[in-house]
CSV table of C-alpha atoms in Angstrom, one decimal:
chain,number,residue,atom,x,y,z
Q,1,MET,CA,-1.8,16.8,-8.1
Q,2,ARG,CA,-1.2,15.9,-4.8
Q,3,GLN,CA,0.1,12.4,-4.7
Q,4,SER,CA,-2.4,9.7,-2.4
Q,5,ARG,CA,-1.1,8.5,1.3
Q,6,PHE,CA,-2.2,4.8,0.2
Q,7,PRO,CA,-0.1,3.0,-2.5
Q,8,VAL,CA,-1.9,1.9,-5.3
Q,9,GLU,CA,-1.4,-1.7,-3.9
Q,10,GLU,CA,-3.7,-0.8,-0.8
Q,11,ILE,CA,-6.1,0.9,-2.6
Q,12,VAL,CA,-6.7,-2.1,-5.1
Q,13,ARG,CA,-6.4,-4.6,-1.8
Q,14,ILE,CA,-8.9,-1.6,0.3
Q,15,ILE,CA,-11.5,-2.0,-2.7
Q,16,ALA,CA,-11.5,-6.1,-3.2
Q,17,GLY,CA,-11.4,-6.6,1.0
Q,18,SER,CA,-15.1,-4.0,1.3
Q,19,LYS,CA,-16.4,-6.5,-1.9
Q,20,LEU,CA,-15.4,-9.7,0.1
Q,21,SER,CA,-16.7,-8.4,3.4
Q,22,ARG,CA,-19.6,-7.3,2.2
Q,23,SER,CA,-18.5,-4.4,4.7
Q,24,SER,CA,-20.5,-0.8,4.1
Q,25,ILE,CA,-19.0,2.2,2.7
Q,26,ALA,CA,-19.0,4.4,5.7
Q,27,GLY,CA,-17.2,0.8,7.6
Q,28,THR,CA,-14.5,0.8,5.1
Q,29,ASN,CA,-14.2,4.2,5.2
Q,30,ARG,CA,-13.8,4.5,9.0
Q,31,LYS,CA,-11.4,1.3,8.9
Q,32,TYR,CA,-8.9,3.4,7.1
Q,33,TRP,CA,-9.7,6.4,7.6
Q,34,SER,CA,-10.8,8.1,4.0
Q,35,THR,CA,-13.9,9.4,2.9
Q,36,GLU,CA,-17.0,8.1,0.8
Q,37,ALA,CA,-16.2,10.3,-2.3
Q,38,SER,CA,-12.4,8.7,-2.1
Q,39,LEU,CA,-13.4,4.8,-2.1
Q,40,SER,CA,-15.9,5.6,-4.9
Q,41,ARG,CA,-13.0,7.7,-6.9
Q,42,TRP,CA,-11.1,4.6,-6.7
Q,43,ARG,CA,-13.7,2.0,-7.3
Q,44,ALA,CA,-14.4,3.6,-10.7
Q,45,LYS,CA,-10.6,4.0,-11.2
Q,46,TYR,CA,-9.4,0.8,-10.5
Q,47,LYS,CA,-12.6,-1.4,-11.2
Q,48,GLY,CA,-11.6,-5.1,-12.1
Q,49,PHE,CA,-7.6,-3.8,-11.8
Q,50,GLY,CA,-4.7,-6.6,-10.0
Q,51,THR,CA,-2.5,-4.9,-8.3
Q,52,SER,CA,0.1,-5.5,-11.4
Q,53,GLU,CA,-2.9,-3.7,-13.3
Q,54,ALA,CA,-3.0,-1.0,-11.2
Q,55,ARG,CA,0.5,-0.3,-10.7
Q,56,ARG,CA,1.4,0.0,-14.6
Q,57,LEU,CA,-1.7,2.4,-14.8
Q,58,GLN,CA,-0.4,4.8,-12.0
Q,59,VAL,CA,3.5,4.7,-14.0
Q,60,LEU,CA,1.8,5.7,-17.4
Q,61,GLU,CA,-0.3,8.6,-15.9
Q,62,GLU,CA,3.2,9.5,-14.1
Q,63,GLU,CA,4.8,9.4,-17.4
Q,64,LYS,CA,2.1,11.0,-19.2
Q,65,ARG,CA,2.5,14.2,-16.1
Q,66,ARG,CA,6.1,14.6,-16.9
Q,67,LEU,CA,5.4,14.4,-20.9
Q,68,LYS,CA,2.5,17.0,-21.0
Q,69,LYS,CA,5.1,19.3,-18.7
Q,70,MET,CA,8.3,18.9,-21.1
Q,71,VAL,CA,6.2,19.6,-24.0
Q,72,ALA,CA,4.5,22.4,-21.8
Q,73,ASP,CA,8.3,23.7,-21.1
Q,74,LYS,CA,9.2,23.0,-24.5
Q,75,GLU,CA,6.1,25.8,-25.8
Q,76,LEU,CA,7.7,28.0,-23.2
Q,77,ILE,CA,10.8,28.4,-24.6
Q,78,ILE,CA,9.5,28.6,-28.5
Q,79,GLN,CA,7.3,31.4,-27.1
Q,80,THR,CA,9.8,33.3,-25.2
Q,81,LEU,CA,12.1,32.7,-28.8
Q,82,ASN,CA,9.7,34.5,-31.1
């Protein structure tokens, strides 16, 4: 999966700022050069999160991705040995 060009802390700030200023989705997208789909996805994923909670979620997702890759590699080794 492609890494976001925005750090998690900034995504949380963008979402919080768009809620506080009541700015339109289009205005927020223009300000941060993002798309409506990105903003909607971020709102769904980080809704109600603080910066530290969002960072923790990202760390857990990275660990999950790493562990899945390890399992896939081990499975490949097992299949080649059989």
